[in-house]
mmCIF file of C-alpha atoms in Angstrom:
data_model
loop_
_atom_site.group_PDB
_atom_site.id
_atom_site.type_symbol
_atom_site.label_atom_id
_atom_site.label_comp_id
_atom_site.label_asym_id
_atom_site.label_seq_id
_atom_site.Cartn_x
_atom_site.Cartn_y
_atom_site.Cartn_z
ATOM 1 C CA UNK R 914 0.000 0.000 0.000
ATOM 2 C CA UNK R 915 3.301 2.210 0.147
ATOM 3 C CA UNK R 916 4.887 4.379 -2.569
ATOM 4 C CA UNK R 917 7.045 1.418 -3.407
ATOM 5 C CA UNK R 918 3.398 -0.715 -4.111
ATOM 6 C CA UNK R 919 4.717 -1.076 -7.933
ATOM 7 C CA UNK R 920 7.965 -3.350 -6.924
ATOM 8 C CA UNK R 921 5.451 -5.713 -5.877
ATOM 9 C CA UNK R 922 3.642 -8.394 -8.284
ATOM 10 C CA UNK R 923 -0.011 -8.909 -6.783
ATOM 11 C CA UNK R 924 0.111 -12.283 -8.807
ATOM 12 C CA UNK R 925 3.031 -13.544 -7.091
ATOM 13 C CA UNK R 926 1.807 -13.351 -3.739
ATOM 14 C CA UNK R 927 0.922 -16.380 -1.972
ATOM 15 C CA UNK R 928 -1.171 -16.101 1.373
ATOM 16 C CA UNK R 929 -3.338 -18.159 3.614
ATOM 17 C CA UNK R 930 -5.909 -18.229 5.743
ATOM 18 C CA UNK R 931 -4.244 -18.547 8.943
ATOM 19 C CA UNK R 932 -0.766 -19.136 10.482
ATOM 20 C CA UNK R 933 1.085 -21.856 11.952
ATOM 21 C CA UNK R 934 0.038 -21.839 15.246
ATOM 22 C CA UNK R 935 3.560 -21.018 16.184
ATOM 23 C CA UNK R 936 4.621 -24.966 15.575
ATOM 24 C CA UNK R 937 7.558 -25.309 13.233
ATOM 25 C CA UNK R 938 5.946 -28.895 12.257
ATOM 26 C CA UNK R 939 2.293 -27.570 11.270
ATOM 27 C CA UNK R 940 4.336 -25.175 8.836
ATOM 28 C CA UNK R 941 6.927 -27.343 7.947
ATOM 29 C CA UNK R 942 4.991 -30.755 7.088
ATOM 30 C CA UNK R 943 1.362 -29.357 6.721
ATOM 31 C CA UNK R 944 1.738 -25.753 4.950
ATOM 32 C CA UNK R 945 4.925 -26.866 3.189
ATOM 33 C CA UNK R 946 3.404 -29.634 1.059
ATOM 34 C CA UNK R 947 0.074 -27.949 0.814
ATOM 35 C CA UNK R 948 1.801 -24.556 -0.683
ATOM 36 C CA UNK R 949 5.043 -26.118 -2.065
ATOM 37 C CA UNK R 950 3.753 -26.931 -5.470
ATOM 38 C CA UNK R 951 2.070 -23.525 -6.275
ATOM 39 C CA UNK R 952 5.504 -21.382 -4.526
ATOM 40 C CA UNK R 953 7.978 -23.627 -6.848
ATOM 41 C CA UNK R 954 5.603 -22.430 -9.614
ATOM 42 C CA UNK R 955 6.104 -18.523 -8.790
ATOM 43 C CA UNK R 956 9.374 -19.005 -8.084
ATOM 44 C CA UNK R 957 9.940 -20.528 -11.957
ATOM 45 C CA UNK R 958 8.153 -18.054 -13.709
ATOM 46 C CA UNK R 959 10.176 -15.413 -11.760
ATOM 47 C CA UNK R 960 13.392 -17.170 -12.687
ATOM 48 C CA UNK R 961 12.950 -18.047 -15.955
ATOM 49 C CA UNK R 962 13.502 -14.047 -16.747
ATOM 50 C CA UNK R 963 16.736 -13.799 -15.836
ATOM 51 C CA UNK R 964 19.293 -13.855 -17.668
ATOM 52 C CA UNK R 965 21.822 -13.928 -15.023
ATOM 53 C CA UNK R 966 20.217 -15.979 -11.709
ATOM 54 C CA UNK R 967 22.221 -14.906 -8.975
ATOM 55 C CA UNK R 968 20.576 -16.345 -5.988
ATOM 56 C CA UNK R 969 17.482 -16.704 -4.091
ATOM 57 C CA UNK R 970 17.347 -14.216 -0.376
ATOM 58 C CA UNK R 971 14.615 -16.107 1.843
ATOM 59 C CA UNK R 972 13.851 -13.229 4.606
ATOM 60 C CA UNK R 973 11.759 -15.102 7.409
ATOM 61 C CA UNK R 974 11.771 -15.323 11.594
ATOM 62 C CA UNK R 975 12.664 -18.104 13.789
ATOM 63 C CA UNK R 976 10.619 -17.460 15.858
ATOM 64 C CA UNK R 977 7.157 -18.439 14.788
ATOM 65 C CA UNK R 978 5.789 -21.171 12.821
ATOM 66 C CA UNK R 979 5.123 -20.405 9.571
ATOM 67 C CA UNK R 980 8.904 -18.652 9.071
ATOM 68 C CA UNK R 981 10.787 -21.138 10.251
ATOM 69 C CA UNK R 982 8.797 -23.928 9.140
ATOM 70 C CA UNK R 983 7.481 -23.226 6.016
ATOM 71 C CA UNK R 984 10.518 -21.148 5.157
ATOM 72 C CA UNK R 985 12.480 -24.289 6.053
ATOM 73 C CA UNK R 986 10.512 -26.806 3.617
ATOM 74 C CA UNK R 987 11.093 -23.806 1.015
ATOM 75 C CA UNK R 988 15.125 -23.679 1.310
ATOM 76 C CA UNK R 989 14.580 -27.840 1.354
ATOM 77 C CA UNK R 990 12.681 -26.959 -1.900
ATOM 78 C CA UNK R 991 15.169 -24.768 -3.566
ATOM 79 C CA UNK R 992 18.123 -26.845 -3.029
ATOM 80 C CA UNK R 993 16.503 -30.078 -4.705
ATOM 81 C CA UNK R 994 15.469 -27.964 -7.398
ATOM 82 C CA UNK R 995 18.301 -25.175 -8.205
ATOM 83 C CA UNK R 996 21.211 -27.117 -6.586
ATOM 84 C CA UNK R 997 23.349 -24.502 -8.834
ATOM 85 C CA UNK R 998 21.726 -21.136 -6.975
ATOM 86 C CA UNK R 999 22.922 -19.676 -4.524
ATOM 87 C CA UNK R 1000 20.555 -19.515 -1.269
ATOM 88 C CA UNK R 1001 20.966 -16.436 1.080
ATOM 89 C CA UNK R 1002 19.110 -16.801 4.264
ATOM 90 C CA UNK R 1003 18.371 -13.600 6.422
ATOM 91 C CA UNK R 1004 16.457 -15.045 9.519
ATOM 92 C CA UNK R 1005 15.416 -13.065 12.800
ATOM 93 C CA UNK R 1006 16.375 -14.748 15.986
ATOM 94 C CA UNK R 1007 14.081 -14.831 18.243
ATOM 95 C CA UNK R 1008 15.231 -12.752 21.211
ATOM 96 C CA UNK R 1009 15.024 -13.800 25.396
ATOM 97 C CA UNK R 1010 11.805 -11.142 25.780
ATOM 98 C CA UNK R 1011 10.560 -13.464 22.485
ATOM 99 C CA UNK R 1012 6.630 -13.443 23.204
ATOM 100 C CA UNK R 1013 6.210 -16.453 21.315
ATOM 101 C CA UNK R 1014 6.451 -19.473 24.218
ATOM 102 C CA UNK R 1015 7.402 -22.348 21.315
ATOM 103 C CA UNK R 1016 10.037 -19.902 19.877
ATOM 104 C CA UNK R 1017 12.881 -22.313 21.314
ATOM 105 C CA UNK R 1018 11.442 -25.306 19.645
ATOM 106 C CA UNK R 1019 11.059 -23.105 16.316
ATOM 107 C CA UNK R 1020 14.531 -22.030 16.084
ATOM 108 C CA UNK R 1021 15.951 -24.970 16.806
ATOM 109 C CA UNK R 1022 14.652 -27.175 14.169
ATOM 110 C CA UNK R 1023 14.434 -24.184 11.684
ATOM 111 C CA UNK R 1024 18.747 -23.812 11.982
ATOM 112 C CA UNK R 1025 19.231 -27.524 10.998
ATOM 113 C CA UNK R 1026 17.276 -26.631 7.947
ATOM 114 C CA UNK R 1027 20.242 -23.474 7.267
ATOM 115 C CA UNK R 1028 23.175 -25.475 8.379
ATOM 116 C CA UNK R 1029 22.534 -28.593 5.622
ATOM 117 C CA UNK R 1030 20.561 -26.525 2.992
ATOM 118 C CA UNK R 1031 21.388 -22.628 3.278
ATOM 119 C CA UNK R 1032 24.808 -21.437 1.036
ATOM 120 C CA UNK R 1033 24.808 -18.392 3.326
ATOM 121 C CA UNK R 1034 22.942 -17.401 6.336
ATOM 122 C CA UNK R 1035 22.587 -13.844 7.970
ATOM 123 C CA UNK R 1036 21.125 -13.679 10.947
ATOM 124 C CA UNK R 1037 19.874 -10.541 12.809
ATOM 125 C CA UNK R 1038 18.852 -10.511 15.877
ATOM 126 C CA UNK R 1039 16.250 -7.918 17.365
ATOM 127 C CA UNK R 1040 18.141 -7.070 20.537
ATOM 128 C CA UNK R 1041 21.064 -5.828 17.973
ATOM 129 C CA UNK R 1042 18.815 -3.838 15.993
ATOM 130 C CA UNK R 1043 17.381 -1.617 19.401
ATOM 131 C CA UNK R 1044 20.986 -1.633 21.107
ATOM 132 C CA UNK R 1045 22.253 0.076 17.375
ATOM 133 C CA UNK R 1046 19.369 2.634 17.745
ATOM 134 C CA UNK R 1047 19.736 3.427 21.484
ATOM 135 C CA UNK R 1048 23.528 4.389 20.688
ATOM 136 C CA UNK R 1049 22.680 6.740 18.177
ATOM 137 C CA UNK R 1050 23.001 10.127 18.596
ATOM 138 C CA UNK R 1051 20.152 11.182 16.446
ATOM 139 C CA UNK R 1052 17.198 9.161 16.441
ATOM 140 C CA UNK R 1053 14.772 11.361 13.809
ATOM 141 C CA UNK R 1054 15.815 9.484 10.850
ATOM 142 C CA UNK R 1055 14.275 11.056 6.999
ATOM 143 C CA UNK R 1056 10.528 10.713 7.451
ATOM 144 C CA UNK R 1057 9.558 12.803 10.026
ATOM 145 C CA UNK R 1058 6.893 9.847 10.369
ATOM 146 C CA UNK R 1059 9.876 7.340 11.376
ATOM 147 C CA UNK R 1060 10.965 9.003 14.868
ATOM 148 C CA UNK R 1061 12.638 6.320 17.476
ATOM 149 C CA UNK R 1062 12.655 7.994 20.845
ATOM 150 C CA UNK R 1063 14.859 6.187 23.218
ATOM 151 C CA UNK R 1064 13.463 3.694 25.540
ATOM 152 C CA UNK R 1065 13.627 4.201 29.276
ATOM 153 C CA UNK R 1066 16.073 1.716 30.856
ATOM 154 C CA UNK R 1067 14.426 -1.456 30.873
ATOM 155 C CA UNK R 1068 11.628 -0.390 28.573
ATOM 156 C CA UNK R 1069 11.603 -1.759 24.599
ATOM 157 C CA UNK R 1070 11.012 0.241 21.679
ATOM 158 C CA UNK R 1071 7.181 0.878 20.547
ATOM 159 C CA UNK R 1072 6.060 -1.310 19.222
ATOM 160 C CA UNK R 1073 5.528 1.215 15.758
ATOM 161 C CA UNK R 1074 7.741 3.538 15.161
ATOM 162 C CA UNK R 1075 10.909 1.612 16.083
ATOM 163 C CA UNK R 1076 9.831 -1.337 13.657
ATOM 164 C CA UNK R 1077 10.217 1.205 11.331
ATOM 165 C CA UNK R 1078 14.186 2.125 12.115
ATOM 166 C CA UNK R 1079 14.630 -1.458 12.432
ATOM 167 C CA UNK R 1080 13.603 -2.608 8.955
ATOM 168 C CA UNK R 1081 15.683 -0.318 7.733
ATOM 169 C CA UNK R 1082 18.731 -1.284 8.904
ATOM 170 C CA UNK R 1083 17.684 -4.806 7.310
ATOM 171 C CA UNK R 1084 16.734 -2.948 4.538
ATOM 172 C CA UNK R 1085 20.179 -1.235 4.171
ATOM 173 C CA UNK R 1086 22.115 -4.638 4.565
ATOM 174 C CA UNK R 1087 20.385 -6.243 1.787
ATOM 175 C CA UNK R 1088 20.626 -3.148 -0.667
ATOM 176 C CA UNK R 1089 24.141 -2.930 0.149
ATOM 177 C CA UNK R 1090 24.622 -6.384 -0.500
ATOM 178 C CA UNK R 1091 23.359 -6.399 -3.971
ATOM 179 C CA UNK R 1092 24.804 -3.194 -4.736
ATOM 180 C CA UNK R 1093 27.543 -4.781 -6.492
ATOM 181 C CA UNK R 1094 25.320 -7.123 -8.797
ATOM 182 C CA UNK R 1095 23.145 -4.020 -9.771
ATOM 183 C CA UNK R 1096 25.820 -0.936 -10.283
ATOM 184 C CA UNK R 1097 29.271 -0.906 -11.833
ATOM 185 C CA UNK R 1098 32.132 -0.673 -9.426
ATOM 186 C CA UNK R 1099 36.151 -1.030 -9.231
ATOM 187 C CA UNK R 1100 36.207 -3.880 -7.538
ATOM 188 C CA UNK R 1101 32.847 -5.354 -7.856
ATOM 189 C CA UNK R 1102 31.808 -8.171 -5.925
ATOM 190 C CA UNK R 1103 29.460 -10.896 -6.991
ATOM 191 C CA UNK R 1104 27.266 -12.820 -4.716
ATOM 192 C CA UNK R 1105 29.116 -16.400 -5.447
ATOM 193 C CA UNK R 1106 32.606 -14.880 -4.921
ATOM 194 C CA UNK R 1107 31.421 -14.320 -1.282
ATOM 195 C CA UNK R 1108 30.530 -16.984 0.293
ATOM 196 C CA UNK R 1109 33.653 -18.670 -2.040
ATOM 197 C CA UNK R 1110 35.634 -16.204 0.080
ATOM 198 C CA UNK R 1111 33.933 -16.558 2.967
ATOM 199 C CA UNK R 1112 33.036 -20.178 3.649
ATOM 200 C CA UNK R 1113 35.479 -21.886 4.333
ATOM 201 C CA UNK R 1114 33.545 -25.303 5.959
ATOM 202 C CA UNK R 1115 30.197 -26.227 3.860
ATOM 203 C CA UNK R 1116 28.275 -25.848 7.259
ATOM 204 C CA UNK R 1117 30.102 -22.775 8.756
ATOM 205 C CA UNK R 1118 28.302 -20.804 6.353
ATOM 206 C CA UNK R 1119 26.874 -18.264 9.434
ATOM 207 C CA UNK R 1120 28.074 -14.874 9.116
ATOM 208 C CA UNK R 1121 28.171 -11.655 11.243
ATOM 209 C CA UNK R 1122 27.252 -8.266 9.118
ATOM 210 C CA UNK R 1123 27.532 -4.673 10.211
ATOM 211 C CA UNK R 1124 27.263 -1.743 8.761
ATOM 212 C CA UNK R 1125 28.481 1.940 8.671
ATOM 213 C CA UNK R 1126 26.296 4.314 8.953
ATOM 214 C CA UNK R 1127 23.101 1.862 9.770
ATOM 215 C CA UNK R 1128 20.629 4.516 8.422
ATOM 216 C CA UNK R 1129 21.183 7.269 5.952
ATOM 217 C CA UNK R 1130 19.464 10.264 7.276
ATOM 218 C CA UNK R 1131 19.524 13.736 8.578
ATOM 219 C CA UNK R 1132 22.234 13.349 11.120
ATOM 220 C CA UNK R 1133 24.707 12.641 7.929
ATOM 221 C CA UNK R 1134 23.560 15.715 6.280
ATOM 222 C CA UNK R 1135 25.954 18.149 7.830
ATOM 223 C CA UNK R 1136 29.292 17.647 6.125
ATOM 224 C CA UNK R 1137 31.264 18.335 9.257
ATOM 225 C CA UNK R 1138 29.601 15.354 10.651
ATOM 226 C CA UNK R 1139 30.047 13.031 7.806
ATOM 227 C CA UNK R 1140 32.030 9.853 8.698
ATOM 228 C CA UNK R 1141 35.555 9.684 7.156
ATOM 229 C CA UNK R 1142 36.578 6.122 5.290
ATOM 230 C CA UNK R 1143 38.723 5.821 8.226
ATOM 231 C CA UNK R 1144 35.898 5.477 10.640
ATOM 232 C CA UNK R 1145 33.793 3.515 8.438
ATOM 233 C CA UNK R 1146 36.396 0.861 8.803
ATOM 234 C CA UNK R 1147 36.905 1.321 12.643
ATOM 235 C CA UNK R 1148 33.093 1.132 13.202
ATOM 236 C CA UNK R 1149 32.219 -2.022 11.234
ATOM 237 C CA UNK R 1150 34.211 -4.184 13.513
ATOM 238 C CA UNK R 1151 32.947 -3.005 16.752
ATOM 239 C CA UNK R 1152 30.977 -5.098 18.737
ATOM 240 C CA UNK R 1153 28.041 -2.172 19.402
ATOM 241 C CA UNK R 1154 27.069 -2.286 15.498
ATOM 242 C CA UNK R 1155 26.918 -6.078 14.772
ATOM 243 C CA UNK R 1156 23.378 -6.971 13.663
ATOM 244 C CA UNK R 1157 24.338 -10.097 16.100
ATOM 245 C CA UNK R 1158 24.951 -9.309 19.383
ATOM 246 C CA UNK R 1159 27.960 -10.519 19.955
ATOM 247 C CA UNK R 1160 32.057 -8.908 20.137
ATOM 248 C CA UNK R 1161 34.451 -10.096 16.917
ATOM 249 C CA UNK R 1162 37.235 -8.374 18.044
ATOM 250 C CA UNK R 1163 37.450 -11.022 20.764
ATOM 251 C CA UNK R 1164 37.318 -13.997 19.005
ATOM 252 C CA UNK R 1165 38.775 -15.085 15.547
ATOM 253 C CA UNK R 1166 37.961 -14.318 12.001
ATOM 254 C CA UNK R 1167 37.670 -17.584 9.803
ATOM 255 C CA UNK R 1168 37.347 -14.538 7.231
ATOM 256 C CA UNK R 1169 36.200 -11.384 6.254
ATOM 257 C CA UNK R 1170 34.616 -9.244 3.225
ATOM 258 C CA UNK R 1171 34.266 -5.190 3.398
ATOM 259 C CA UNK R 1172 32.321 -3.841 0.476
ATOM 260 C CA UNK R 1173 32.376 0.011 0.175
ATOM 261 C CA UNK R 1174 29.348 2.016 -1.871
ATOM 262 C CA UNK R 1175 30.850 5.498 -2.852
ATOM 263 C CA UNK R 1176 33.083 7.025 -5.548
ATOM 264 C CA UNK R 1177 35.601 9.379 -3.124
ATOM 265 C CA UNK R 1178 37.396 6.624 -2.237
ATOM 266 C CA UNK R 1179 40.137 4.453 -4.159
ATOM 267 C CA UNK R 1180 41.342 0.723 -3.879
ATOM 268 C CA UNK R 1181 44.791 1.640 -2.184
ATOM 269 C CA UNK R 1182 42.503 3.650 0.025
ATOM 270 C CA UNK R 1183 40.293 0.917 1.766
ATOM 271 C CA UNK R 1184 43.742 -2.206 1.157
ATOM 272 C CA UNK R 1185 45.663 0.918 3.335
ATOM 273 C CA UNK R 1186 42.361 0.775 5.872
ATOM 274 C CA UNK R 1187 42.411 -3.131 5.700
ATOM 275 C CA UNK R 1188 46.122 -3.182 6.824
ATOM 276 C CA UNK R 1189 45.205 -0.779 9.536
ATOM 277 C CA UNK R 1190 42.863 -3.169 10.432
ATOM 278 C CA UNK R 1191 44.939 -6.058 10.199
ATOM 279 C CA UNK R 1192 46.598 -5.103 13.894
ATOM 280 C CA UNK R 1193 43.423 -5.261 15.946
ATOM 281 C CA UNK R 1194 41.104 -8.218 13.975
ATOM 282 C CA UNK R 1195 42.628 -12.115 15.473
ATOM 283 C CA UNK R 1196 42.420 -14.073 12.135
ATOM 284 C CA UNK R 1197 42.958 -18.028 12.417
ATOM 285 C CA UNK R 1198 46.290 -19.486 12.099
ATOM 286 C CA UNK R 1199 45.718 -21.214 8.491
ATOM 287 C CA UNK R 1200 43.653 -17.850 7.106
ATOM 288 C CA UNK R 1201 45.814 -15.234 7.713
ATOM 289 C CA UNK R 1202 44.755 -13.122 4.480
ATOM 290 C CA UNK R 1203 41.298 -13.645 4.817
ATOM 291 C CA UNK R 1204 40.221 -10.606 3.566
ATOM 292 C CA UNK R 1205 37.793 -9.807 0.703
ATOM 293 C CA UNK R 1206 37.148 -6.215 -0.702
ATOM 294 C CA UNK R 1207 34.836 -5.046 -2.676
ATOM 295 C CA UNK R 1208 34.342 -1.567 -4.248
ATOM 296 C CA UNK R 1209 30.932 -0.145 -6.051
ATOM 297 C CA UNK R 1210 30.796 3.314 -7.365
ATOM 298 C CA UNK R 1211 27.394 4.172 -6.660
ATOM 299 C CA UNK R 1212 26.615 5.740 -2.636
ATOM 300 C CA UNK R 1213 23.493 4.348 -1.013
ATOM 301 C CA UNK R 1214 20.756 6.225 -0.952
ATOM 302 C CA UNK R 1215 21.222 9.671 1.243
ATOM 303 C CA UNK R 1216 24.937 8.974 2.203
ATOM 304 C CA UNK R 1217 27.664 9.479 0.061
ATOM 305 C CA UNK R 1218 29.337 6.395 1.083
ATOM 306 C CA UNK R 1219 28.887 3.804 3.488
ATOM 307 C CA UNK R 1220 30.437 0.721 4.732
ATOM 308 C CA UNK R 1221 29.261 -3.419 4.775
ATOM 309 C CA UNK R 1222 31.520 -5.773 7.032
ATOM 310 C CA UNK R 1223 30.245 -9.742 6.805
ATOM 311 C CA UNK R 1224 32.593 -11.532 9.019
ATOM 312 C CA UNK R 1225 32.815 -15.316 9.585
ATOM 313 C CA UNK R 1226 34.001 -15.124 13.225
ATOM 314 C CA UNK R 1227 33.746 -17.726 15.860
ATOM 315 C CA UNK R 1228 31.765 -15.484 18.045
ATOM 316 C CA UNK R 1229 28.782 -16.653 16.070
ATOM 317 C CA UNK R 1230 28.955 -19.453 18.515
ATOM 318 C CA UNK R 1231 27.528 -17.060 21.280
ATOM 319 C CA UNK R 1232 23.918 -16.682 19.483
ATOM 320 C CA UNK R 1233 23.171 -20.275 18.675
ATOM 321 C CA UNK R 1234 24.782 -21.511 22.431
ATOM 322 C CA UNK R 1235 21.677 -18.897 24.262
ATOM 323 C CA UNK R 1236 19.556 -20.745 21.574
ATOM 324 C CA UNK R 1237 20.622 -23.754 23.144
ATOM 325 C CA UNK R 1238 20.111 -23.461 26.315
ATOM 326 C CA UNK R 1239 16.537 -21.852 25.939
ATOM 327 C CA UNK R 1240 15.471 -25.037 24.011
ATOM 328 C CA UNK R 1241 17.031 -27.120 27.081
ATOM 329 C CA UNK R 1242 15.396 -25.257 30.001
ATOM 330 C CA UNK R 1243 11.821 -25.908 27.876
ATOM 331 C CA UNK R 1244 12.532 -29.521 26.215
ATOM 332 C CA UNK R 1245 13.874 -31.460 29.662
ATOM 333 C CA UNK R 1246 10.026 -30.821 31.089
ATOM 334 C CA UNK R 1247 8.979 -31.772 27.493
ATOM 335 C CA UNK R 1248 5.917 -28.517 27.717
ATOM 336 C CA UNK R 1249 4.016 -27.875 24.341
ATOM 337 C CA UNK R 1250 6.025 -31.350 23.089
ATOM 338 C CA UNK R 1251 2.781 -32.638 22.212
ATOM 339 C CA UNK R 1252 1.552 -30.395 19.833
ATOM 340 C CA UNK R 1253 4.806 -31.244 17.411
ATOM 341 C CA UNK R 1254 3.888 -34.785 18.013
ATOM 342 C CA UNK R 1255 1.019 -34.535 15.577
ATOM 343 C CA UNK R 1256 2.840 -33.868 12.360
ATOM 344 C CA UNK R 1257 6.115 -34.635 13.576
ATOM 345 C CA UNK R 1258 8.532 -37.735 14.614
ATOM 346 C CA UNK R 1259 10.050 -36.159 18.297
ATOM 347 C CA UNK R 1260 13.022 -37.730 17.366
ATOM 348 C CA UNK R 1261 13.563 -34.607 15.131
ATOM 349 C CA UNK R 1262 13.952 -32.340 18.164
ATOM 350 C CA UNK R 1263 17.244 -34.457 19.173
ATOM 351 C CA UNK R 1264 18.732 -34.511 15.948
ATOM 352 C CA UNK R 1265 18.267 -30.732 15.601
ATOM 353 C CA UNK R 1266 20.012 -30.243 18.618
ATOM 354 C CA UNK R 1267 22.835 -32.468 17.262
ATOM 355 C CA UNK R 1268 23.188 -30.486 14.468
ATOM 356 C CA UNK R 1269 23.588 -27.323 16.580
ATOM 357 C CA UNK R 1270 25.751 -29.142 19.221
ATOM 358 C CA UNK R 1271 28.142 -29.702 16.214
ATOM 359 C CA UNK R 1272 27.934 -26.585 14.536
ATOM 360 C CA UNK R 1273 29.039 -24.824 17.855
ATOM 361 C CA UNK R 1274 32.061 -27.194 18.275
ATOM 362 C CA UNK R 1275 32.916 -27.069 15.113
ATOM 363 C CA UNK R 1276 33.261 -23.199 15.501
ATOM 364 C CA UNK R 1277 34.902 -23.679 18.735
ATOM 365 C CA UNK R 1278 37.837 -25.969 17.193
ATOM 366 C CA UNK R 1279 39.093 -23.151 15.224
ATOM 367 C CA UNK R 1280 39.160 -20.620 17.749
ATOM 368 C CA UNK R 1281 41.307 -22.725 19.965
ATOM 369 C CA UNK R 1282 44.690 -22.941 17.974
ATOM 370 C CA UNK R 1283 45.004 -19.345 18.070
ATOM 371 C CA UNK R 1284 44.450 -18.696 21.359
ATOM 372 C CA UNK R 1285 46.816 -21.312 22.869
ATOM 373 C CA UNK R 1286 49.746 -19.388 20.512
ATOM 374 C CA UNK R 1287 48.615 -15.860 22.419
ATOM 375 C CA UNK R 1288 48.836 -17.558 25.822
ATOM 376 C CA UNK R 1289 51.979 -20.062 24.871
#
C-alpha cells in the first residue's frame, strides 16, 4: 500500500488463511506440502527471466511457525530444485523477551534446515537492531513519520515507530549487499565470490554483518559530521554495530569481506584501511589473508558512502549456544512437546540439537589454535 506498491507483483503473492500456530511442524509438514507446489511455480516463472540468476534471499523469523517452518521446507525446496543457486538466508532470531512461548522449539529445528541446505545465512537478531538505535546520537531518521525515541532503561522500543528504524537497517544490509550485482564498481563483488571467500567449511556458512552508517538520514547531512573512510572501517568491527549481538574483536575471524558504496574513495585507500585493520582483527592461524574487498561506485541512498563488514568469526557461537540453552530449560520438562507430536517424529527435536551441538564445536575448534599461541 506504500509508494514502493509497484515493486510488488499482486500475482506472485501467496497467502493463507491462517498461520502456523507457532509450531515449526504444522508449517513445515502441513503448509509446506500444501503450498510447495504452487511457490515452486512462482518461483519458476520469476526465474525463468533472468538472464543472469544470482541467488534466491529467503527473509523469514525463527521465531514463529510459519517462518521457520514453512521457510524451512522452502530452502529444502530450492536446493533439490536449483542445486546450482545460490541460497541467502536472512532469519530473525528470536530474542530472550521473544513473546512467542514455542520460539525455542522453532529455532531450533528451523537452523538444521540453514546449516545442511542454506549457502549463506545472515542472521539478525532484534536485541542488535534496538541496542544500534539506542547508541545513536540522532534518532529522527528522513521521514519525520519514522521518529525512534529512546526507551527508558528497561523499557523496549514501541512497538511502531521503532519497527520502522529497524527494517531499515535490514533494509540497508540487503541493498548494500546487492549493490555490487546491480551498479558498476572497481572492484565489484558478486554474490558467489562471497561466500567462495567466505566459507570456508560447507556448514560454517553463518556470518556476522555490520554496517556503517546503519541509516542514511539527517544526522549525515551536515558535512562536518560526515564519517571519514577511516571510521567507516573502525566502526564495522565493533561489537556495538553487529546486527548479532555478539564482540568479533574477541574472538577469531575464519574470514572477512568489506564492500564500500561510494566514488571518493580508491582501492589503495580501503587495502591501506584493511592493513590498519589487520593489527586489531585475530584471524585463524591457516587464514591469515582472509580478507575480501569489494568496491561499487554508486553511494546508497542519502549517504555518500557507506560501509558493509560480513565476518565469519567464531563469536557466532555465542547466538546459537543462548539458543541452546533456551530449548534445554523448555525440552527437559517436554511442555508444548505434544503439539509437534502430531505432524512430527520427536526424534527430530534431538537430531536438531545435534546439528547445533556440532555446529558450535565445530566453531569452537578453530578458535582454539590461536588462542593457545597468544597464551603459549
Amino acid at each position: 500500500m506504500g509508494p514502493l506498491s509497484n515493486l510488488f507483483k499482486s500475482r506472485q503473492c501467496i497467502t493463507g488463511i491462517s498461520g502456523s500456530g507457532n509450531n515449526w511442524a504444522h508449517g513445515h509438514d502441513v503448509y509446506g506440502p500444501q503450498y510447495g507446489e504452487a511457490i515452486l511455480e512462482k518461483i519458476q516463472s520469476e526465474a525463468e527471466k533472468c538472464e543472469s540468476l544470482q541467488s534466491f534471499n529467503i527473509l523469514h523469523s525463527l521465531g514463529g511457525g510459519t517462518g521457520s517452518g514453512l521457510g524451512s521446507y522452502i530452502m529444502e525446496a530450492l536446493h533439490d530444485n536449483y542445486s546450482g543457486v545460490l541460497r541467502i538466508s536472512v532469519p530473525v532470531f528470536p530474542s530472550k523477551d521473544d513473546d512467542v512461548v514455542t520460539s525455542p522449539y522453532n529455532s531450533m529445528l528451523a537452523v538444521k534446515s540453514l546449516v545442511d541446505h542454506a549457502d549463506c545465512v545472515l542472521p539478525i537478531e532484534n536485541e542488535a537492531l534496538c541496542e544500534i538505535l539506542d547508541k545513536m546520537e540522532v534518532r529522527k531518521l528522513r521521514s519525520p513519520t519514522l521518529y525512534v525515541p529512546k526507551p527508558s532503561k528497561g523499557k523496549k522500543h514501541p512497538s511502531g515507530k521503532g519497527f520502522d528504524a529497524m527494517n531499515e537497517i535490514v533494509a540497508n544490509l540487503l541493498l548494500h549487499l546487492t549493490s555490487s550485482v546491480r551498479f558498476d564498481g572497481s572492484l565489484n563483488v558478486d554474490l558467489n565470490e562471497l561466500t567462495t571467500n567466505l566459507v570456508p567449511f560447507p556448514k560454517l556458512h553463518f556470518l556476522m554483518s555490520s554496517m556503517s552508517p546503519a541509516l542514511h538520514g539527517p544526522s549525515h547531512e551536515n558535512a562536518a559530521q560526515l564519517p571519514t573512510v577511516n571510521q567507516l572501517f573502525t566502526d564495522v568491527i565493533l561489537h556495538k554495530n553487529q546486527l548479532v549481538k555478539g564482540n568479533p574483536l574477541a574472538c577469531t575471524y575464519l574470514a572477512s569481506a568489506f564492500l564500500f558504496r561510494g566514488s571518493q574513495s580508491n582501492v589503495s585507500d580501503l587495502s591501506a584501511n584493511i592493513c590498519h585493520l589487520r593489527q586489531r582483527m585475530k584471524m585463524v592461524h591457516w587464514n591469515p589473508e582472509g580478507f575480501k574487498i569489494g568496491h561499487c561506485f554508486r553511494p546508497p541512498l542519502h549517504a555518500p558512502q557507506a560501509l558493509l563488514c560480513l565476518a565469519n568469526n567464531t563469536c557466532i557461537r555465542n547466538p546459537f549456544k543462548r539458543m541452546k540453552k533456551r530449548f534445554e530449560k523448555l525440552f527437559k520438562k517436554r511442555v508444548y512437546v505434544h503439539h509437534y507430536a502430531e505432524y512430527m517424529d520427536l526424534g527430530t527435536f534431538a537430531l536438531a540439537l545435534d546439528s547445533l551441538e556440532d555446529l558450535i564445536e565445530h566453531y569452537g575448534e578453530h578458535e582454539g589454535p590461536l588462542m593457545l599461541r597468544q597464551f603459549a
